[in-house]
Structure formats: C-alpha cells, structure tokens
mmCIF file with all atom_site columns, C-alpha atoms in Angstrom:
data_model
loop_
_atom_site.group_PDB
_atom_site.id
_atom_site.type_symbol
_atom_site.label_atom_id
_atom_site.label_alt_id
_atom_site.label_comp_id
_atom_site.label_asym_id
_atom_site.label_entity_id
_atom_site.label_seq_id
_atom_site.pdbx_PDB_ins_code
_atom_site.Cartn_x
_atom_site.Cartn_y
_atom_site.Cartn_z
_atom_site.occupancy
_atom_site.B_iso_or_equiv
_atom_site.pdbx_formal_charge
_atom_site.auth_seq_id
_atom_site.auth_comp_id
_atom_site.auth_asym_id
_atom_site.auth_atom_id
_atom_site.pdbx_PDB_model_num
ATOM 1   C CA . MET A 1 1   ? -20.434 8.234   1.935   1.00 0.00 ? 1   MET A CA 1
ATOM 2   C CA . LYS A 1 2   ? -17.874 10.408  0.155   1.00 0.00 ? 2   LYS A CA 1
ATOM 3   C CA . LEU A 1 3   ? -16.339 8.477   -2.681  1.00 0.00 ? 3   LEU A CA 1
ATOM 4   C CA . LEU A 1 4   ? -12.484 9.349   -3.576  1.00 0.00 ? 4   LEU A CA 1
ATOM 5   C CA . GLU A 1 5   ? -11.580 9.400   -7.193  1.00 0.00 ? 5   GLU A CA 1
ATOM 6   C CA . PRO A 1 6   ? -8.415  7.433   -8.045  1.00 0.00 ? 6   PRO A CA 1
ATOM 7   C CA . ARG A 1 7   ? -5.239  9.248   -8.721  1.00 0.00 ? 7   ARG A CA 1
ATOM 8   C CA . THR A 1 8   ? -3.701  8.370   -12.127 1.00 0.00 ? 8   THR A CA 1
ATOM 9   C CA . GLY A 1 9   ? -0.230  6.615   -12.753 1.00 0.00 ? 9   GLY A CA 1
ATOM 10  C CA . VAL A 1 10  ? 1.129   3.524   -11.572 1.00 0.00 ? 10  VAL A CA 1
ATOM 11  C CA . PHE A 1 11  ? 1.987   2.530   -7.816  1.00 0.00 ? 11  PHE A CA 1
ATOM 12  C CA . VAL A 1 12  ? 4.477   0.218   -6.643  1.00 0.00 ? 12  VAL A CA 1
ATOM 13  C CA . PHE A 1 13  ? 4.353   -1.275  -3.107  1.00 0.00 ? 13  PHE A CA 1
ATOM 14  C CA . GLU A 1 14  ? 7.579   -2.828  -2.352  1.00 0.00 ? 14  GLU A CA 1
ATOM 15  C CA . SER A 1 15  ? 7.489   -4.817  0.896   1.00 0.00 ? 15  SER A CA 1
ATOM 16  C CA . VAL A 1 16  ? 10.770  -5.980  2.656   1.00 0.00 ? 16  VAL A CA 1
ATOM 17  C CA . THR A 1 17  ? 10.887  -7.938  5.917   1.00 0.00 ? 17  THR A CA 1
ATOM 18  C CA . VAL A 1 18  ? 14.374  -8.231  7.921   1.00 0.00 ? 18  VAL A CA 1
ATOM 19  C CA . SER A 1 19  ? 14.551  -9.078  11.546  1.00 0.00 ? 19  SER A CA 1
ATOM 20  C CA . GLY A 1 20  ? 14.450  -5.907  13.648  1.00 0.00 ? 20  GLY A CA 1
ATOM 21  C CA . ALA A 1 21  ? 15.977  -3.724  10.655  1.00 0.00 ? 21  ALA A CA 1
ATOM 22  C CA . ALA A 1 22  ? 13.203  -2.011  9.444   1.00 0.00 ? 22  ALA A CA 1
ATOM 23  C CA . ALA A 1 23  ? 14.436  1.461   10.398  1.00 0.00 ? 23  ALA A CA 1
ATOM 24  C CA . GLU A 1 24  ? 17.719  0.905   8.618   1.00 0.00 ? 24  GLU A CA 1
ATOM 25  C CA . LEU A 1 25  ? 15.852  -0.217  5.587   1.00 0.00 ? 25  LEU A CA 1
ATOM 26  C CA . ALA A 1 26  ? 13.959  3.312   5.565   1.00 0.00 ? 26  ALA A CA 1
ATOM 27  C CA . ASP A 1 27  ? 17.430  4.959   5.586   1.00 0.00 ? 27  ASP A CA 1
ATOM 28  C CA . ILE A 1 28  ? 18.650  2.790   2.778   1.00 0.00 ? 28  ILE A CA 1
ATOM 29  C CA . PHE A 1 29  ? 15.585  3.381   0.455   1.00 0.00 ? 29  PHE A CA 1
ATOM 30  C CA . THR A 1 30  ? 15.573  7.037   1.345   1.00 0.00 ? 30  THR A CA 1
ATOM 31  C CA . VAL A 1 31  ? 19.201  7.325   -0.270  1.00 0.00 ? 31  VAL A CA 1
ATOM 32  C CA . GLU A 1 32  ? 17.761  5.046   -3.022  1.00 0.00 ? 32  GLU A CA 1
ATOM 33  C CA . ILE A 1 33  ? 15.074  7.643   -3.973  1.00 0.00 ? 33  ILE A CA 1
ATOM 34  C CA . GLU A 1 34  ? 17.461  10.564  -3.526  1.00 0.00 ? 34  GLU A CA 1
ATOM 35  C CA . GLU A 1 35  ? 20.051  9.118   -5.860  1.00 0.00 ? 35  GLU A CA 1
ATOM 36  C CA . ASN A 1 36  ? 18.190  7.051   -8.393  1.00 0.00 ? 36  ASN A CA 1
ATOM 37  C CA . TYR A 1 37  ? 14.570  8.133   -8.263  1.00 0.00 ? 37  TYR A CA 1
ATOM 38  C CA . TRP A 1 38  ? 14.417  11.695  -7.635  1.00 0.00 ? 38  TRP A CA 1
ATOM 39  C CA . GLN A 1 39  ? 15.375  12.964  -10.978 1.00 0.00 ? 39  GLN A CA 1
ATOM 40  C CA . THR A 1 40  ? 13.958  10.008  -13.050 1.00 0.00 ? 40  THR A CA 1
ATOM 41  C CA . PRO A 1 41  ? 11.288  11.138  -15.883 1.00 0.00 ? 41  PRO A CA 1
ATOM 42  C CA . GLY A 1 42  ? 7.944   10.206  -14.288 1.00 0.00 ? 42  GLY A CA 1
ATOM 43  C CA . PHE A 1 43  ? 8.708   10.043  -10.705 1.00 0.00 ? 43  PHE A CA 1
ATOM 44  C CA . VAL A 1 44  ? 5.836   11.514  -8.775  1.00 0.00 ? 44  VAL A CA 1
ATOM 45  C CA . SER A 1 45  ? 6.294   10.694  -4.955  1.00 0.00 ? 45  SER A CA 1
ATOM 46  C CA . ALA A 1 46  ? 7.292   8.040   -2.549  1.00 0.00 ? 46  ALA A CA 1
ATOM 47  C CA . ARG A 1 47  ? 5.846   7.176   0.886   1.00 0.00 ? 47  ARG A CA 1
ATOM 48  C CA . LEU A 1 48  ? 7.524   4.738   3.497   1.00 0.00 ? 48  LEU A CA 1
ATOM 49  C CA . TYR A 1 49  ? 5.586   2.551   6.153   1.00 0.00 ? 49  TYR A CA 1
ATOM 50  C CA . GLN A 1 50  ? 7.146   0.676   8.912   1.00 0.00 ? 50  GLN A CA 1
ATOM 51  C CA . ASP A 1 51  ? 5.427   -2.120  10.784  1.00 0.00 ? 51  ASP A CA 1
ATOM 52  C CA . PHE A 1 52  ? 5.160   -1.792  14.554  1.00 0.00 ? 52  PHE A CA 1
ATOM 53  C CA . GLU A 1 53  ? 7.452   -4.770  15.351  1.00 0.00 ? 53  GLU A CA 1
ATOM 54  C CA . GLY A 1 54  ? 10.423  -2.888  13.386  1.00 0.00 ? 54  GLY A CA 1
ATOM 55  C CA . ASP A 1 55  ? 10.783  -5.780  10.853  1.00 0.00 ? 55  ASP A CA 1
ATOM 56  C CA . THR A 1 56  ? 9.078   -4.822  7.705   1.00 0.00 ? 56  THR A CA 1
ATOM 57  C CA . LEU A 1 57  ? 9.561   -1.756  5.478   1.00 0.00 ? 57  LEU A CA 1
ATOM 58  C CA . VAL A 1 58  ? 6.815   -1.002  2.594   1.00 0.00 ? 58  VAL A CA 1
ATOM 59  C CA . ALA A 1 59  ? 7.978   1.467   0.219   1.00 0.00 ? 59  ALA A CA 1
ATOM 60  C CA . ARG A 1 60  ? 5.069   2.929   -2.147  1.00 0.00 ? 60  ARG A CA 1
ATOM 61  C CA . VAL A 1 61  ? 6.407   4.753   -5.214  1.00 0.00 ? 61  VAL A CA 1
ATOM 62  C CA . HIS A 1 62  ? 3.886   6.544   -7.430  1.00 0.00 ? 62  HIS A CA 1
ATOM 63  C CA . TRP A 1 63  ? 5.032   6.990   -11.163 1.00 0.00 ? 63  TRP A CA 1
ATOM 64  C CA . ALA A 1 64  ? 3.192   9.223   -13.655 1.00 0.00 ? 64  ALA A CA 1
ATOM 65  C CA . ASP A 1 65  ? 2.361   6.181   -15.947 1.00 0.00 ? 65  ASP A CA 1
ATOM 66  C CA . GLU A 1 66  ? 3.248   2.645   -16.689 1.00 0.00 ? 66  GLU A CA 1
ATOM 67  C CA . SER A 1 67  ? 5.881   3.379   -19.359 1.00 0.00 ? 67  SER A CA 1
ATOM 68  C CA . ASP A 1 68  ? 7.807   5.824   -16.873 1.00 0.00 ? 68  ASP A CA 1
ATOM 69  C CA . TYR A 1 69  ? 7.863   2.770   -14.238 1.00 0.00 ? 69  TYR A CA 1
ATOM 70  C CA . ARG A 1 70  ? 8.981   0.294   -17.109 1.00 0.00 ? 70  ARG A CA 1
ATOM 71  C CA . ALA A 1 71  ? 11.593  2.531   -18.498 1.00 0.00 ? 71  ALA A CA 1
ATOM 72  C CA . HIS A 1 72  ? 13.077  2.901   -14.862 1.00 0.00 ? 72  HIS A CA 1
ATOM 73  C CA . ALA A 1 73  ? 12.887  -0.870  -14.003 1.00 0.00 ? 73  ALA A CA 1
ATOM 74  C CA . LYS A 1 74  ? 14.831  -1.332  -17.333 1.00 0.00 ? 74  LYS A CA 1
ATOM 75  C CA . ALA A 1 75  ? 17.401  0.998   -16.546 1.00 0.00 ? 75  ALA A CA 1
ATOM 76  C CA . VAL A 1 76  ? 17.978  -0.450  -13.111 1.00 0.00 ? 76  VAL A CA 1
ATOM 77  C CA . ALA A 1 77  ? 18.051  -3.784  -14.496 1.00 0.00 ? 77  ALA A CA 1
ATOM 78  C CA . SER A 1 78  ? 20.731  -2.948  -17.169 1.00 0.00 ? 78  SER A CA 1
ATOM 79  C CA . ASP A 1 79  ? 22.932  -1.289  -14.835 1.00 0.00 ? 79  ASP A CA 1
ATOM 80  C CA . GLY A 1 80  ? 22.885  -3.721  -12.017 1.00 0.00 ? 80  GLY A CA 1
ATOM 81  C CA . LYS A 1 81  ? 22.272  -1.351  -9.401  1.00 0.00 ? 81  LYS A CA 1
ATOM 82  C CA . GLY A 1 82  ? 19.365  -0.615  -7.233  1.00 0.00 ? 82  GLY A CA 1
ATOM 83  C CA . PHE A 1 83  ? 17.601  -1.014  -3.906  1.00 0.00 ? 83  PHE A CA 1
ATOM 84  C CA . GLN A 1 84  ? 18.838  -4.795  -3.643  1.00 0.00 ? 84  GLN A CA 1
ATOM 85  C CA . ASP A 1 85  ? 22.493  -3.645  -4.006  1.00 0.00 ? 85  ASP A CA 1
ATOM 86  C CA . ARG A 1 86  ? 22.007  -1.337  -1.114  1.00 0.00 ? 86  ARG A CA 1
ATOM 87  C CA . LEU A 1 87  ? 20.660  -3.790  1.402   1.00 0.00 ? 87  LEU A CA 1
ATOM 88  C CA . GLY A 1 88  ? 24.195  -4.823  2.146   1.00 0.00 ? 88  GLY A CA 1
ATOM 89  C CA . GLU A 1 89  ? 24.611  -7.558  4.660   1.00 0.00 ? 89  GLU A CA 1
ATOM 90  C CA . LEU A 1 90  ? 21.034  -7.285  5.745   1.00 0.00 ? 90  LEU A CA 1
ATOM 91  C CA . GLU A 1 91  ? 19.090  -10.914 5.938   1.00 0.00 ? 91  GLU A CA 1
ATOM 92  C CA . ILE A 1 92  ? 15.634  -10.604 4.025   1.00 0.00 ? 92  ILE A CA 1
ATOM 93  C CA . LEU A 1 93  ? 13.234  -12.696 5.360   1.00 0.00 ? 93  LEU A CA 1
ATOM 94  C CA . ASP A 1 94  ? 10.502  -12.035 3.071   1.00 0.00 ? 94  ASP A CA 1
ATOM 95  C CA . ARG A 1 95  ? 10.058  -9.815  -0.037  1.00 0.00 ? 95  ARG A CA 1
ATOM 96  C CA . ALA A 1 96  ? 6.908   -8.899  -2.228  1.00 0.00 ? 96  ALA A CA 1
ATOM 97  C CA . THR A 1 97  ? 6.368   -6.337  -4.721  1.00 0.00 ? 97  THR A CA 1
ATOM 98  C CA . PHE A 1 98  ? 2.627   -5.152  -5.850  1.00 0.00 ? 98  PHE A CA 1
ATOM 99  C CA . VAL A 1 99  ? 2.571   -2.979  -9.209  1.00 0.00 ? 99  VAL A CA 1
ATOM 100 C CA . GLY A 1 100 ? -0.999  -1.583  -10.108 1.00 0.00 ? 100 GLY A CA 1
ATOM 101 C CA . THR A 1 101 ? -3.059  1.292   -10.302 1.00 0.00 ? 101 THR A CA 1
ATOM 102 C CA . GLN A 1 102 ? -5.388  3.089   -7.999  1.00 0.00 ? 102 GLN A CA 1
ATOM 103 C CA . VAL A 1 103 ? -9.246  2.721   -8.109  1.00 0.00 ? 103 VAL A CA 1
ATOM 104 C CA . GLN A 1 104 ? -12.027 4.132   -6.424  1.00 0.00 ? 104 GLN A CA 1
ATOM 105 C CA . GLY A 1 105 ? -12.030 4.553   -2.541  1.00 0.00 ? 105 GLY A CA 1
ATOM 106 C CA . PHE A 1 106 ? -13.884 6.360   0.087   1.00 0.00 ? 106 PHE A CA 1
ATOM 107 C CA . ALA A 1 107 ? -13.104 9.008   2.937   1.00 0.00 ? 107 ALA A CA 1
ATOM 108 C CA . GLY A 1 108 ? -14.189 8.455   6.690   1.00 0.00 ? 108 GLY A CA 1
ATOM 109 C CA . PRO A 1 109 ? -14.994 11.125  9.208   1.00 0.00 ? 109 PRO A CA 1
ATOM 110 C CA . ALA A 1 110 ? -11.600 11.883  10.034  1.00 0.00 ? 110 ALA A CA 1
ATOM 111 C CA . GLU A 1 111 ? -10.672 12.571  6.382   1.00 0.00 ? 111 GLU A CA 1
ATOM 112 C CA . GLY A 1 112 ? -7.600  15.026  6.299   1.00 0.00 ? 112 GLY A CA 1
ATOM 113 C CA . GLU A 1 113 ? -6.413  14.258  9.836   1.00 0.00 ? 113 GLU A CA 1
ATOM 114 C CA . ALA A 1 114 ? -2.960  12.716  10.333  1.00 0.00 ? 114 ALA A CA 1
ATOM 115 C CA . THR A 1 115 ? -2.649  8.944   9.936   1.00 0.00 ? 115 THR A CA 1
ATOM 116 C CA . GLY A 1 116 ? -1.244  7.331   13.067  1.00 0.00 ? 116 GLY A CA 1
ATOM 117 C CA . TYR A 1 117 ? -2.261  3.588   11.976  1.00 0.00 ? 117 TYR A CA 1
ATOM 118 C CA . THR A 1 118 ? -2.474  1.893   8.632   1.00 0.00 ? 118 THR A CA 1
ATOM 119 C CA . VAL A 1 119 ? -2.751  -1.337  7.043   1.00 0.00 ? 119 VAL A CA 1
ATOM 120 C CA . VAL A 1 120 ? -1.268  -2.359  3.765   1.00 0.00 ? 120 VAL A CA 1
ATOM 121 C CA . ALA A 1 121 ? -3.279  -5.646  2.725   1.00 0.00 ? 121 ALA A CA 1
ATOM 122 C CA . THR A 1 122 ? -2.974  -7.560  -0.357  1.00 0.00 ? 122 THR A CA 1
ATOM 123 C CA . ARG A 1 123 ? -5.188  -10.200 -1.400  1.00 0.00 ? 123 ARG A CA 1
ATOM 124 C CA . ARG A 1 124 ? -4.279  -12.774 -4.389  1.00 0.00 ? 124 ARG A CA 1
ATOM 125 C CA . VAL A 1 125 ? -7.276  -13.289 -6.751  1.00 0.00 ? 125 VAL A CA 1
ATOM 126 C CA . ARG A 1 126 ? -7.970  -15.354 -9.767  1.00 0.00 ? 126 ARG A CA 1
ATOM 127 C CA . ASP A 1 127 ? -8.390  -12.553 -12.351 1.00 0.00 ? 127 ASP A CA 1
ATOM 128 C CA . ARG A 1 128 ? -9.316  -9.123  -12.897 1.00 0.00 ? 128 ARG A CA 1
ATOM 129 C CA . GLN A 1 129 ? -13.112 -9.687  -12.693 1.00 0.00 ? 129 GLN A CA 1
ATOM 130 C CA . ALA A 1 130 ? -12.470 -11.148 -8.942  1.00 0.00 ? 130 ALA A CA 1
ATOM 131 C CA . ALA A 1 131 ? -10.374 -8.248  -8.169  1.00 0.00 ? 131 ALA A CA 1
ATOM 132 C CA . HIS A 1 132 ? -13.240 -5.906  -9.354  1.00 0.00 ? 132 HIS A CA 1
ATOM 133 C CA . ASP A 1 133 ? -15.546 -8.185  -7.006  1.00 0.00 ? 133 ASP A CA 1
ATOM 134 C CA . VAL A 1 134 ? -13.366 -7.672  -4.024  1.00 0.00 ? 134 VAL A CA 1
ATOM 135 C CA . HIS A 1 135 ? -13.487 -3.725  -5.068  1.00 0.00 ? 135 HIS A CA 1
ATOM 136 C CA . ALA A 1 136 ? -17.187 -3.936  -5.033  1.00 0.00 ? 136 ALA A CA 1
ATOM 137 C CA . VAL A 1 137 ? -17.284 -5.652  -1.691  1.00 0.00 ? 137 VAL A CA 1
ATOM 138 C CA . LEU A 1 138 ? -14.970 -2.676  -0.419  1.00 0.00 ? 138 LEU A CA 1
ATOM 139 C CA . LEU A 1 139 ? -17.147 0.156   -1.560  1.00 0.00 ? 139 LEU A CA 1
ATOM 140 C CA . GLY A 1 140 ? -20.175 -1.694  -0.156  1.00 0.00 ? 140 GLY A CA 1
ATOM 141 C CA . THR A 1 141 ? -18.737 -1.433  3.272   1.00 0.00 ? 141 THR A CA 1
ATOM 142 C CA . GLY A 1 142 ? -18.038 2.248   2.844   1.00 0.00 ? 142 GLY A CA 1
ATOM 143 C CA . GLU A 1 143 ? -21.839 2.675   3.820   1.00 0.00 ? 143 GLU A CA 1
ATOM 144 C CA . TRP A 1 144 ? -21.015 2.076   7.497   1.00 0.00 ? 144 TRP A CA 1
ATOM 145 C CA . LYS A 1 145 ? -17.393 2.631   7.522   1.00 0.00 ? 145 LYS A CA 1
ATOM 146 C CA . HIS A 1 146 ? -17.637 6.294   6.885   1.00 0.00 ? 146 HIS A CA 1
ATOM 147 C CA . ASP A 1 147 ? -19.409 6.780   10.173  1.00 0.00 ? 147 ASP A CA 1
ATOM 148 C CA . ILE A 1 148 ? -16.670 5.260   12.442  1.00 0.00 ? 148 ILE A CA 1
ATOM 149 C CA . PRO A 1 149 ? -14.691 7.988   14.679  1.00 0.00 ? 149 PRO A CA 1
ATOM 150 C CA . GLY A 1 150 ? -11.120 8.161   13.567  1.00 0.00 ? 150 GLY A CA 1
ATOM 151 C CA . PHE A 1 151 ? -11.493 6.309   10.229  1.00 0.00 ? 151 PHE A CA 1
ATOM 152 C CA . VAL A 1 152 ? -9.505  8.433   7.774   1.00 0.00 ? 152 VAL A CA 1
ATOM 153 C CA . ALA A 1 153 ? -10.049 6.954   4.265   1.00 0.00 ? 153 ALA A CA 1
ATOM 154 C CA . ALA A 1 154 ? -9.717  3.457   2.120   1.00 0.00 ? 154 ALA A CA 1
ATOM 155 C CA . THR A 1 155 ? -7.360  3.614   -0.772  1.00 0.00 ? 155 THR A CA 1
ATOM 156 C CA . PRO A 1 156 ? -7.474  0.523   -2.978  1.00 0.00 ? 156 PRO A CA 1
ATOM 157 C CA . TYR A 1 157 ? -5.608  -0.778  -5.892  1.00 0.00 ? 157 TYR A CA 1
ATOM 158 C CA . ILE A 1 158 ? -5.839  -3.470  -8.713  1.00 0.00 ? 158 ILE A CA 1
ATOM 159 C CA . SER A 1 159 ? -2.554  -4.887  -9.828  1.00 0.00 ? 159 SER A CA 1
ATOM 160 C CA . LEU A 1 160 ? -1.461  -4.426  -13.656 1.00 0.00 ? 160 LEU A CA 1
ATOM 161 C CA . ASP A 1 161 ? -2.190  -8.012  -14.373 1.00 0.00 ? 161 ASP A CA 1
ATOM 162 C CA . GLY A 1 162 ? -5.651  -8.206  -12.243 1.00 0.00 ? 162 GLY A CA 1
ATOM 163 C CA . THR A 1 163 ? -4.209  -10.923 -10.041 1.00 0.00 ? 163 THR A CA 1
ATOM 164 C CA . GLU A 1 164 ? -3.691  -8.793  -6.841  1.00 0.00 ? 164 GLU A CA 1
ATOM 165 C CA . PHE A 1 165 ? -6.094  -6.551  -4.957  1.00 0.00 ? 165 PHE A CA 1
ATOM 166 C CA . LEU A 1 166 ? -4.409  -4.057  -2.488  1.00 0.00 ? 166 LEU A CA 1
ATOM 167 C CA . ASN A 1 167 ? -5.979  -2.049  0.281   1.00 0.00 ? 167 ASN A CA 1
ATOM 168 C CA . ASN A 1 168 ? -4.485  0.732   2.469   1.00 0.00 ? 168 ASN A CA 1
ATOM 169 C CA . PRO A 1 169 ? -7.027  1.995   4.796   1.00 0.00 ? 169 PRO A CA 1
ATOM 170 C CA . GLN A 1 170 ? -5.802  4.468   7.433   1.00 0.00 ? 170 GLN A CA 1
ATOM 171 C CA . TRP A 1 171 ? -7.032  5.415   10.942  1.00 0.00 ? 171 TRP A CA 1
ATOM 172 C CA . VAL A 1 172 ? -6.002  8.302   13.253  1.00 0.00 ? 172 VAL A CA 1
ATOM 173 C CA . ASP A 1 173 ? -4.363  5.970   15.747  1.00 0.00 ? 173 ASP A CA 1
ATOM 174 C CA . ARG A 1 174 ? -4.418  2.278   17.043  1.00 0.00 ? 174 ARG A CA 1
ATOM 175 C CA . ASP A 1 175 ? -7.477  3.000   19.170  1.00 0.00 ? 175 ASP A CA 1
ATOM 176 C CA . ALA A 1 176 ? -9.555  4.181   16.444  1.00 0.00 ? 176 ALA A CA 1
ATOM 177 C CA . PHE A 1 177 ? -8.372  0.991   14.432  1.00 0.00 ? 177 PHE A CA 1
ATOM 178 C CA . GLN A 1 178 ? -9.682  -1.293  17.444  1.00 0.00 ? 178 GLN A CA 1
ATOM 179 C CA . VAL A 1 179 ? -12.959 0.424   17.450  1.00 0.00 ? 179 VAL A CA 1
ATOM 180 C CA . TYR A 1 180 ? -13.140 -0.132  13.686  1.00 0.00 ? 180 TYR A CA 1
ATOM 181 C CA . MET A 1 181 ? -12.156 -3.770  14.192  1.00 0.00 ? 181 MET A CA 1
ATOM 182 C CA . ASN A 1 182 ? -15.035 -4.327  16.651  1.00 0.00 ? 182 ASN A CA 1
ATOM 183 C CA . HIS A 1 183 ? -17.710 -3.165  14.467  1.00 0.00 ? 183 HIS A CA 1
ATOM 184 C CA . PRO A 1 184 ? -20.343 -5.765  14.088  1.00 0.00 ? 184 PRO A CA 1
ATOM 185 C CA . SER A 1 185 ? -20.259 -5.725  10.086  1.00 0.00 ? 185 SER A CA 1
ATOM 186 C CA . ILE A 1 186 ? -16.695 -6.389  10.121  1.00 0.00 ? 186 ILE A CA 1
ATOM 187 C CA . PRO A 1 187 ? -16.637 -10.174 9.829   1.00 0.00 ? 187 PRO A CA 1
ATOM 188 C CA . GLY A 1 188 ? -19.406 -10.227 7.208   1.00 0.00 ? 188 GLY A CA 1
ATOM 189 C CA . GLY A 1 189 ? -17.131 -7.954  5.124   1.00 0.00 ? 189 GLY A CA 1
ATOM 190 C CA . LEU A 1 190 ? -14.033 -10.150 5.488   1.00 0.00 ? 190 LEU A CA 1
ATOM 191 C CA . THR A 1 191 ? -16.127 -13.224 4.821   1.00 0.00 ? 191 THR A CA 1
ATOM 192 C CA . GLU A 1 192 ? -17.274 -11.728 1.636   1.00 0.00 ? 192 GLU A CA 1
ATOM 193 C CA . ALA A 1 193 ? -13.973 -10.603 0.245   1.00 0.00 ? 193 ALA A CA 1
ATOM 194 C CA . ASN A 1 194 ? -12.249 -14.119 1.130   1.00 0.00 ? 194 ASN A CA 1
ATOM 195 C CA . GLN A 1 195 ? -14.647 -15.678 -1.099  1.00 0.00 ? 195 GLN A CA 1
ATOM 196 C CA . HIS A 1 196 ? -12.670 -14.280 -3.901  1.00 0.00 ? 196 HIS A CA 1
ATOM 197 C CA . GLU A 1 197 ? -9.170  -15.203 -2.727  1.00 0.00 ? 197 GLU A CA 1
ATOM 198 C CA . ILE A 1 198 ? -7.015  -17.989 -3.901  1.00 0.00 ? 198 ILE A CA 1
ATOM 199 C CA . GLY A 1 199 ? -4.534  -17.745 -1.022  1.00 0.00 ? 199 GLY A CA 1
ATOM 200 C CA . PRO A 1 200 ? -3.895  -16.145 2.333   1.00 0.00 ? 200 PRO A CA 1
ATOM 201 C CA . PRO A 1 201 ? -3.712  -12.323 2.256   1.00 0.00 ? 201 PRO A CA 1
ATOM 202 C CA . ARG A 1 202 ? -0.505  -10.293 3.057   1.00 0.00 ? 202 ARG A CA 1
ATOM 203 C CA . ILE A 1 203 ? -1.132  -7.734  5.651   1.00 0.00 ? 203 ILE A CA 1
ATOM 204 C CA . VAL A 1 204 ? 1.181   -5.370  7.112   1.00 0.00 ? 204 VAL A CA 1
ATOM 205 C CA . HIS A 1 205 ? 0.083   -3.198  10.277  1.00 0.00 ? 205 HIS A CA 1
ATOM 206 C CA . CYS A 1 206 ? 2.105   -0.200  10.200  1.00 0.00 ? 206 CYS A CA 1
ATOM 207 C CA . ARG A 1 207 ? 2.621   3.633   10.437  1.00 0.00 ? 207 ARG A CA 1
ATOM 208 C CA . ILE A 1 208 ? 3.665   6.149   7.807   1.00 0.00 ? 208 ILE A CA 1
ATOM 209 C CA . VAL A 1 209 ? 7.259   7.244   8.491   1.00 0.00 ? 209 VAL A CA 1
ATOM 210 C CA . SER A 1 210 ? 8.008   9.587   5.710   1.00 0.00 ? 210 SER A CA 1
ATOM 211 C CA . ASP A 1 211 ? 6.760   11.074  2.379   1.00 0.00 ? 211 ASP A CA 1
ATOM 212 C CA . ILE A 1 212 ? 9.146   11.990  -0.345  1.00 0.00 ? 212 ILE A CA 1
ATOM 213 C CA . GLY A 1 213 ? 8.057   14.225  -3.178  1.00 0.00 ? 213 GLY A CA 1
ATOM 214 C CA . ALA A 1 214 ? 4.573   15.206  -3.272  1.00 0.00 ? 214 ALA A CA 1
ATOM 215 C CA . VAL A 1 215 ? 2.332   14.372  -0.032  1.00 0.00 ? 215 VAL A CA 1
ATOM 216 C CA . GLU A 1 216 ? -0.503  12.226  -1.152  1.00 0.00 ? 216 GLU A CA 1
ATOM 217 C CA . GLY A 1 217 ? -2.855  10.229  0.703   1.00 0.00 ? 217 GLY A CA 1
#
C-alpha cells in the first residue's frame, strides 16, 4: 500500500444543496473565487464538485494555514459580502461547512489517472480520538483497497475541533466505484467506522467540475 502524506494548511468544504441548480451555483462560486479569494493572502486553490443529480455543489478551498483562513472569514463577515450574497434568489435546501486539516491517505492502482467519480463523506464523531479511530479504520482498509482496479486514492481530513472526519475517495468512473462497493470487505469496514459515529453521515456522490489555482488531488 502506498501511503500519501497530508498536504499542509486548512481545507474548507462548503456543501450547498439547491433543487436542480448546482451548475448555477458553480458559476456563482467561481465568480466569488475570482473576486474575493484569488488575491487573498494564503489562498492556495479551490476545487468544485457537483453531484450527479444537479442539486448539490461542494466547494473545497485550500488555505496555507489557519490564520489565513480566519483572516479571510473575518473580512467577509465585516464587509457583509461573500458567497451567501451571490446566491441571489436560489432556494437553499441544505448547507454544511467542514473546516479541517488533511491526514494521511493512500493511493490506489489508478493513481494519477483522471477522476470520473468521487464521494465527499463526512462523519460526525464524539471527539478527536474518535476521529483518529475512524482514520485508523480507513488506513486499515487500504490493505485491500489499493488493489481494486480503477481506484485512484483516498484523501481524508479531520476537522479543527476534532468532531468530524471527512473522506474524499476517488475512482476513474462509476463502474470502478461499483466494483469497489461490491468488494466483500466493504460491509465490515463500514460497520467498524460506524461504531465511532454519533449521527448519520453526510455523503455526496459527485464529479469534479473545475480546479481553480493549483491543481491538487
């Protein structure tokens, strides 16, 4: 199994659900990045994901460190502008924000290939120790996942407050994802991870629609 060392900095995952308007959300957020993020100190990159139903946009923003993220958040709050103001008349059905750091992941046999199918899965846990326990479960599954054809990589994160664990695995396409899900070890791994949760996970099945700034996995 090839382990992937975490990238430094803080990662913010903003998930917004609106009925049938994810593509419009992507356009809105792209403008937001270009106008309010691009020249901001500490901004590294952004990646936009869209679910396959066209209802949910997930925006991942990478900041150089926590202080840069906090400074930007404070500036947005003080001037009263930001992503929310650009949503216009769109009806928001659901919204969630994850702020955390990347932890060690692992590569699959399709490492380096284009991602055609990905999942953003966020689990709520009791505390930081529980988050690390879920991470240990994930790394344990790498012993068999790294041999599944079409599997690109697993990239996990732990929230700054230690109460959430987010994993962003990637595959080359939907068929590769289905092969992965049909593996006999999947149910056991999910059961073990679920033991550390305190609520149902938030899971978005999606595709990558754009990268802004540095292209990162």
